[in-house]
Amino acid sequence: MADGTHWPGTWISASSEHAKGDHAGILQVMLKPPSPDPLMGSEDDKVIDFSTVDTRLPMLVYVSREKRPGYDHNKKAGAMNALVRASAILSNGPFILNLD
């Protein structure tokens, strides 16, 4: 990653059940869920006033589904299925953003 720490979805040296096409699922929560209380922006001398805007960020989660050799993982459809299942368990949020 940018700060030099190891990204859990990569492998320095591949081994059995720990390689690009052969690994368990990876789920990494990057931002914790927002608190139920709104967080209003500040009233600075800026062009846009955020003092009445809720500036909380939604929870951000990285999902890499399980892959095994010889098993059809359905490419993008499989990724979306895994993402929907993880989202339902973690947040049950109304929106999912899938970046490809």
Short mmCIF file of C-alpha atoms in Angstrom, two decimals:
data_model
loop_
_atom_site.label_atom_id
_atom_site.label_comp_id
_atom_site.label_asym_id
_atom_site.label_seq_id
_atom_site.Cartn_x
_atom_site.Cartn_y
_atom_site.Cartn_z
CA MET A 1 0.00 0.00 0.00
CA ALA A 2 1.04 3.64 -0.15
CA ASP A 3 2.55 3.57 3.35
CA GLY A 4 4.54 0.39 2.64
CA THR A 5 2.37 -2.02 4.63
CA HIS A 6 1.42 -5.37 3.11
CA TRP A 7 -1.96 -5.52 1.33
CA PRO A 8 -3.76 -8.72 2.40
CA GLY A 9 -4.90 -9.46 -1.15
CA THR A 10 -1.36 -9.82 -2.52
CA TRP A 11 1.28 -12.47 -2.05
CA ILE A 12 5.03 -12.02 -1.81
CA SER A 13 5.56 -15.70 -2.57
CA ALA A 14 2.59 -17.77 -3.73
CA SER A 15 1.87 -21.10 -2.06
CA SER A 16 -0.92 -23.67 -2.05
CA GLU A 17 -4.26 -22.05 -1.12
CA HIS A 18 -2.52 -18.66 -0.98
CA ALA A 19 -2.04 -17.51 -4.58
CA LYS A 20 -3.76 -15.26 -7.12
CA GLY A 21 -6.22 -17.87 -8.41
CA ASP A 22 -6.36 -20.04 -5.27
CA HIS A 23 -7.28 -18.25 -2.05
CA ALA A 24 -9.91 -17.86 0.63
CA GLY A 25 -12.20 -14.85 0.68
CA ILE A 26 -10.80 -11.54 1.88
CA LEU A 27 -12.89 -8.93 3.65
CA GLN A 28 -11.24 -5.72 4.82
CA VAL A 29 -13.18 -2.89 6.49
CA MET A 30 -11.41 0.36 5.63
CA LEU A 31 -13.79 2.85 7.25
CA LYS A 32 -15.89 2.06 10.30
CA PRO A 33 -19.65 2.56 10.08
CA PRO A 34 -20.69 6.15 10.77
CA SER A 35 -22.15 7.01 14.15
CA PRO A 36 -25.92 7.50 14.26
CA ASP A 37 -25.41 11.17 15.15
CA PRO A 38 -25.00 13.59 12.23
CA LEU A 39 -21.63 15.29 11.85
CA MET A 40 -22.20 18.75 10.47
CA GLY A 41 -19.51 20.58 8.54
CA SER A 42 -17.76 23.67 9.88
CA GLU A 43 -18.67 27.28 9.21
CA ASP A 44 -15.38 28.46 7.68
CA ASP A 45 -14.81 31.34 5.27
CA LYS A 46 -15.02 29.09 2.22
CA VAL A 47 -16.95 29.33 -1.01
CA ILE A 48 -19.34 26.52 0.00
CA ASP A 49 -20.96 26.47 3.45
CA PHE A 50 -21.12 22.92 4.85
CA SER A 51 -22.54 23.92 8.24
CA THR A 52 -25.94 22.35 7.43
CA VAL A 53 -24.57 19.29 5.60
CA ASP A 54 -24.04 15.87 7.18
CA THR A 55 -20.42 15.02 6.27
CA ARG A 56 -20.23 11.43 7.56
CA LEU A 57 -18.67 8.87 5.20
CA PRO A 58 -20.36 5.52 4.56
CA MET A 59 -18.58 2.32 5.55
CA LEU A 60 -16.02 1.29 2.93
CA VAL A 61 -15.28 -2.43 2.61
CA TYR A 62 -12.92 -4.33 0.28
CA VAL A 63 -14.24 -7.77 -0.74
CA SER A 64 -12.29 -10.43 -2.64
CA ARG A 65 -14.28 -13.63 -3.03
CA GLU A 66 -12.84 -17.12 -2.63
CA LYS A 67 -11.23 -18.55 -5.76
CA ARG A 68 -10.20 -22.15 -6.35
CA PRO A 69 -8.57 -23.76 -9.41
CA GLY A 70 -10.95 -25.77 -11.56
CA TYR A 71 -14.00 -23.97 -10.14
CA ASP A 72 -15.96 -21.50 -12.29
CA HIS A 73 -16.19 -18.35 -10.19
CA ASN A 74 -18.50 -16.55 -12.69
CA LYS A 75 -16.16 -13.57 -13.15
CA LYS A 76 -17.94 -10.23 -12.50
CA ALA A 77 -21.29 -11.82 -11.65
CA GLY A 78 -19.55 -13.86 -8.95
CA ALA A 79 -17.92 -10.71 -7.59
CA MET A 80 -21.28 -8.92 -7.41
CA ASN A 81 -22.90 -11.92 -5.69
CA ALA A 82 -20.15 -11.94 -3.05
CA LEU A 83 -20.45 -8.16 -2.62
CA VAL A 84 -24.23 -8.31 -2.14
CA ARG A 85 -23.92 -11.11 0.45
CA ALA A 86 -21.21 -9.23 2.38
CA SER A 87 -23.18 -5.96 2.24
CA ALA A 88 -26.33 -7.61 3.58
CA ILE A 89 -24.42 -8.94 6.59
CA LEU A 90 -22.25 -5.89 7.34
CA SER A 91 -24.52 -2.92 6.74
CA ASN A 92 -27.67 -3.84 4.83
CA GLY A 93 -27.22 -0.45 3.17
CA PRO A 94 -29.47 0.77 0.36
CA PHE A 95 -26.58 1.34 -2.07
CA ILE A 96 -23.58 -0.68 -3.33
CA LEU A 97 -20.75 0.88 -5.32
CA ASN A 98 -18.83 -1.64 -7.42
CA LEU A 99 -15.55 -0.35 -8.90
CA ASP A 100 -13.97 -2.44 -11.62
#
